[in-house]
């Protein structure tokens, strides 16, 4: 946690589990909305803030987002991969050490082992490093669980118990955290994408006096691949 008596000249916030250029538009929406919220806080409280964005985004894309959001201070940071080994892990430790606060969104729904055990541990490394470095760790609104493998459940339990703040975007995730970590302070909130900036255009999506609604169905759920992880 950041001690109240500590004087901070510039607040450095590390953001994990997002990507502005993701082909998964939901992941990009999380990134943009999270930055929008932080930018609003920065402006309202007149804070000097930097945002360390741990993603594969190139700097040109980040500058475009800064122009769109009318904000500044987004700094691209190295995103650790399994293939980078010890050198990459050491770099991650240094980057996390430089942060005052860590926010992790785990790409919205990847704090689970439904995408494989390897992915779970890869996405958990930044969380564990933040805990080890005694940084304030915020698990921003996301889906949490399910956890099918025993070792994964133990790892998730450790992270959920140690995180300073946990936000769930659905009741199943809330119940999962409460049952696994025994916490009663989990905040249930809406998906961050609900705060995505937009410009309202009258009747653009109305045809024949009907509103057209598009649904994006998860291929993982549609193909019932969840059974492979039980």
Short mmCIF file of C-alpha atoms in Angstrom, two decimals:
data_model
loop_
_atom_site.label_atom_id
_atom_site.label_comp_id
_atom_site.label_asym_id
_atom_site.label_seq_id
_atom_site.Cartn_x
_atom_site.Cartn_y
_atom_site.Cartn_z
CA UNK A 1 0.00 0.00 0.00
CA UNK A 2 1.05 3.63 -0.49
CA UNK A 3 1.51 5.20 2.91
CA UNK A 4 -0.42 8.42 3.41
CA UNK A 5 2.56 10.20 4.90
CA UNK A 6 4.71 9.47 1.85
CA UNK A 7 5.10 12.45 -0.45
CA UNK A 8 4.75 11.39 -4.08
CA UNK A 9 6.00 13.77 -6.77
CA UNK A 10 4.81 11.58 -9.61
CA UNK A 11 2.48 8.60 -9.26
CA UNK A 12 3.56 5.75 -11.49
CA UNK A 13 0.85 3.23 -12.31
CA UNK A 14 1.63 -0.09 -13.95
CA UNK A 15 -1.16 -1.59 -16.06
CA UNK A 16 -1.15 -5.28 -16.99
CA UNK A 17 -3.55 -7.51 -18.90
CA UNK A 18 -4.61 -5.04 -21.59
CA UNK A 19 -3.67 -4.29 -25.17
CA UNK A 20 -4.76 -1.32 -27.25
CA UNK A 21 -4.15 -3.07 -30.58
CA UNK A 22 -5.67 -6.42 -29.67
CA UNK A 23 -7.74 -8.13 -32.37
CA UNK A 24 -10.06 -8.87 -29.45
CA UNK A 25 -11.89 -5.55 -29.35
CA UNK A 26 -13.10 -6.30 -25.83
CA UNK A 27 -9.51 -6.30 -24.57
CA UNK A 28 -8.84 -2.99 -26.33
CA UNK A 29 -12.02 -1.56 -24.81
CA UNK A 30 -10.78 -2.47 -21.33
CA UNK A 31 -7.48 -0.69 -21.97
CA UNK A 32 -9.09 2.50 -23.28
CA UNK A 33 -11.70 2.69 -20.51
CA UNK A 34 -9.13 2.03 -17.78
CA UNK A 35 -6.96 4.84 -19.12
CA UNK A 36 -10.00 7.10 -19.38
CA UNK A 37 -10.86 6.50 -15.71
CA UNK A 38 -7.30 7.11 -14.58
CA UNK A 39 -7.07 10.24 -16.71
CA UNK A 40 -10.26 11.55 -15.11
CA UNK A 41 -8.85 10.93 -11.64
CA UNK A 42 -5.61 12.62 -12.60
CA UNK A 43 -7.45 15.71 -13.83
CA UNK A 44 -9.92 15.87 -10.94
CA UNK A 45 -7.25 15.52 -8.25
CA UNK A 46 -4.62 17.52 -10.16
CA UNK A 47 -2.08 14.69 -9.89
CA UNK A 48 1.13 14.16 -11.78
CA UNK A 49 0.80 10.60 -13.12
CA UNK A 50 2.59 8.26 -15.48
CA UNK A 51 1.07 5.10 -16.89
CA UNK A 52 3.35 2.14 -17.55
CA UNK A 53 1.52 0.07 -20.14
CA UNK A 54 2.81 -3.51 -20.16
CA UNK A 55 1.66 -4.68 -23.59
CA UNK A 56 2.78 -5.37 -27.14
CA UNK A 57 1.44 -2.03 -28.37
CA UNK A 58 3.79 0.05 -30.47
CA UNK A 59 4.49 3.63 -29.51
CA UNK A 60 2.65 5.12 -32.51
CA UNK A 61 -0.59 3.44 -31.39
CA UNK A 62 -0.08 4.71 -27.86
CA UNK A 63 0.42 8.27 -29.11
CA UNK A 64 -2.81 7.95 -31.15
CA UNK A 65 -4.69 6.88 -28.03
CA UNK A 66 -3.20 9.78 -26.07
CA UNK A 67 -4.50 12.20 -28.72
CA UNK A 68 -7.92 10.54 -28.71
CA UNK A 69 -8.12 10.57 -24.90
CA UNK A 70 -6.55 14.03 -24.61
CA UNK A 71 -4.06 12.78 -22.07
CA UNK A 72 -0.34 12.14 -21.82
CA UNK A 73 2.16 10.15 -19.83
CA UNK A 74 1.52 6.65 -21.26
CA UNK A 75 4.84 4.82 -21.37
CA UNK A 76 5.19 1.45 -23.15
CA UNK A 77 6.88 -1.22 -21.05
CA UNK A 78 8.29 -4.63 -21.79
CA UNK A 79 5.80 -7.48 -21.49
CA UNK A 80 7.45 -10.60 -20.10
CA UNK A 81 7.07 -13.84 -22.06
CA UNK A 82 7.98 -17.40 -21.13
CA UNK A 83 10.63 -17.54 -23.85
CA UNK A 84 12.47 -14.52 -22.42
CA UNK A 85 13.57 -16.54 -19.40
CA UNK A 86 15.50 -15.10 -16.48
CA UNK A 87 16.55 -11.92 -18.27
CA UNK A 88 12.95 -11.01 -18.99
CA UNK A 89 11.90 -11.80 -15.44
CA UNK A 90 14.64 -9.56 -14.02
CA UNK A 91 13.48 -6.75 -16.28
CA UNK A 92 9.91 -7.25 -15.08
CA UNK A 93 11.06 -7.02 -11.45
CA UNK A 94 12.81 -3.70 -12.18
CA UNK A 95 9.80 -2.27 -13.99
CA UNK A 96 7.36 -3.29 -11.24
CA UNK A 97 9.71 -1.91 -8.60
CA UNK A 98 9.47 1.49 -10.30
CA UNK A 99 5.66 1.51 -9.96
CA UNK A 100 3.65 2.82 -7.02
CA UNK A 101 0.49 0.96 -8.00
CA UNK A 102 -0.22 -2.10 -10.15
CA UNK A 103 -3.55 -2.57 -11.94
CA UNK A 104 -4.14 -5.93 -13.62
CA UNK A 105 -7.13 -6.75 -15.83
CA UNK A 106 -5.91 -10.17 -17.03
CA UNK A 107 -7.43 -9.50 -20.47
CA UNK A 108 -10.92 -9.52 -18.99
CA UNK A 109 -11.47 -13.25 -18.57
CA UNK A 110 -8.04 -14.93 -18.39
CA UNK A 111 -7.62 -15.15 -14.61
CA UNK A 112 -8.62 -18.78 -14.95
CA UNK A 113 -7.26 -22.01 -16.42
CA UNK A 114 -9.91 -22.38 -19.12
CA UNK A 115 -7.27 -21.21 -21.62
CA UNK A 116 -4.69 -23.60 -20.24
CA UNK A 117 -2.48 -23.85 -17.17
CA UNK A 118 0.49 -22.25 -18.94
CA UNK A 119 -1.48 -19.10 -19.71
CA UNK A 120 -2.72 -18.89 -16.13
CA UNK A 121 0.80 -18.88 -14.71
CA UNK A 122 2.12 -16.52 -17.40
CA UNK A 123 -0.58 -13.96 -16.61
CA UNK A 124 -0.09 -14.51 -12.87
CA UNK A 125 3.63 -13.65 -12.88
CA UNK A 126 3.07 -9.85 -12.77
CA UNK A 127 0.61 -10.26 -9.90
CA UNK A 128 3.02 -12.40 -7.91
CA UNK A 129 5.91 -10.00 -8.56
CA UNK A 130 3.76 -7.07 -7.39
CA UNK A 131 2.93 -8.97 -4.19
CA UNK A 132 6.58 -9.84 -3.59
CA UNK A 133 7.58 -6.21 -4.15
CA UNK A 134 4.85 -5.13 -1.71
CA UNK A 135 3.14 -2.94 -4.28
CA UNK A 136 -0.51 -2.04 -4.04
CA UNK A 137 -2.17 -4.61 -6.33
CA UNK A 138 -5.57 -3.89 -7.82
CA UNK A 139 -7.41 -6.61 -9.73
CA UNK A 140 -9.64 -4.35 -11.80
CA UNK A 141 -13.15 -5.48 -12.90
CA UNK A 142 -12.83 -8.84 -14.61
CA UNK A 143 -14.15 -12.38 -14.70
CA UNK A 144 -12.41 -14.55 -12.11
CA UNK A 145 -12.35 -18.35 -12.38
CA UNK A 146 -13.21 -21.09 -12.82
CA UNK A 147 -10.09 -22.87 -11.58
CA UNK A 148 -10.09 -26.58 -12.39
CA UNK A 149 -6.53 -27.68 -11.57
CA UNK A 150 -5.38 -28.07 -7.97
CA UNK A 151 -2.12 -26.12 -8.37
CA UNK A 152 -3.95 -23.35 -10.20
CA UNK A 153 -6.48 -23.07 -7.38
CA UNK A 154 -3.64 -22.75 -4.87
CA UNK A 155 -1.96 -20.05 -6.96
CA UNK A 156 -5.21 -18.15 -7.48
CA UNK A 157 -6.01 -18.37 -3.77
CA UNK A 158 -2.63 -16.87 -2.87
CA UNK A 159 -3.06 -13.99 -5.32
CA UNK A 160 -6.65 -13.27 -4.32
CA UNK A 161 -5.81 -13.23 -0.62
CA UNK A 162 -2.81 -10.94 -1.12
CA UNK A 163 -4.31 -8.47 -3.59
CA UNK A 164 -5.20 -5.16 -1.97
CA UNK A 165 -8.39 -4.66 -3.97
CA UNK A 166 -10.41 -7.12 -6.05
CA UNK A 167 -13.24 -6.11 -8.40
CA UNK A 168 -15.51 -8.69 -10.03
CA UNK A 169 -17.72 -7.92 -13.01
CA UNK A 170 -20.25 -10.71 -12.41
CA UNK A 171 -21.77 -12.56 -9.48
CA UNK A 172 -20.20 -15.92 -10.36
CA UNK A 173 -16.76 -14.35 -10.12
CA UNK A 174 -17.70 -12.69 -6.85
CA UNK A 175 -18.81 -16.02 -5.39
CA UNK A 176 -15.67 -17.72 -6.70
CA UNK A 177 -13.40 -15.24 -4.90
CA UNK A 178 -15.40 -15.36 -1.69
CA UNK A 179 -15.35 -19.16 -1.61
CA UNK A 180 -11.72 -19.57 -2.63
CA UNK A 181 -10.07 -16.73 -0.73
CA UNK A 182 -12.54 -16.24 2.08
CA UNK A 183 -12.78 -12.50 1.42
CA UNK A 184 -15.89 -10.48 2.09
CA UNK A 185 -14.66 -7.17 0.69
CA UNK A 186 -14.88 -7.97 -3.03
CA UNK A 187 -16.56 -5.22 -5.04
CA UNK A 188 -19.14 -6.22 -7.65
CA UNK A 189 -19.22 -3.75 -10.50
CA UNK A 190 -20.02 -3.45 -14.19
CA UNK A 191 -17.69 -4.34 -17.02
CA UNK A 192 -15.22 -1.53 -17.72
CA UNK A 193 -16.25 -1.55 -21.37
CA UNK A 194 -19.53 0.09 -20.29
CA UNK A 195 -17.49 3.26 -19.80
CA UNK A 196 -16.00 3.22 -23.29
CA UNK A 197 -16.04 6.71 -24.85
CA UNK A 198 -18.46 7.07 -27.75
CA UNK A 199 -20.30 9.60 -29.85
CA UNK A 200 -24.02 9.08 -30.02
CA UNK A 201 -25.50 9.19 -33.49
CA UNK A 202 -29.26 9.24 -33.82
CA UNK A 203 -30.91 6.35 -35.70
CA UNK A 204 -27.65 5.05 -37.12
CA UNK A 205 -28.42 1.48 -36.12
CA UNK A 206 -32.16 1.57 -36.71
CA UNK A 207 -33.59 -0.15 -39.77
CA UNK A 208 -37.27 -0.52 -40.56
CA UNK A 209 -38.03 1.09 -37.18
CA UNK A 210 -36.19 -1.71 -35.41
CA UNK A 211 -32.95 -1.54 -33.43
CA UNK A 212 -30.38 -4.03 -34.70
CA UNK A 213 -28.37 -5.73 -31.97
CA UNK A 214 -25.20 -7.74 -32.66
CA UNK A 215 -24.06 -10.54 -30.35
CA UNK A 216 -20.47 -11.75 -30.18
CA UNK A 217 -20.58 -15.33 -28.91
CA UNK A 218 -17.49 -16.81 -27.25
CA UNK A 219 -16.20 -19.60 -29.49
CA UNK A 220 -14.83 -21.33 -26.38
CA UNK A 221 -18.30 -21.60 -24.89
CA UNK A 222 -19.97 -22.27 -28.22
CA UNK A 223 -17.73 -25.26 -28.94
CA UNK A 224 -18.11 -26.48 -25.33
CA UNK A 225 -14.33 -26.73 -24.89
CA UNK A 226 -14.72 -26.10 -21.18
CA UNK A 227 -15.24 -29.83 -20.74
CA UNK A 228 -11.60 -30.39 -21.73
CA UNK A 229 -10.42 -28.49 -18.65
CA UNK A 230 -12.41 -30.29 -15.99
#
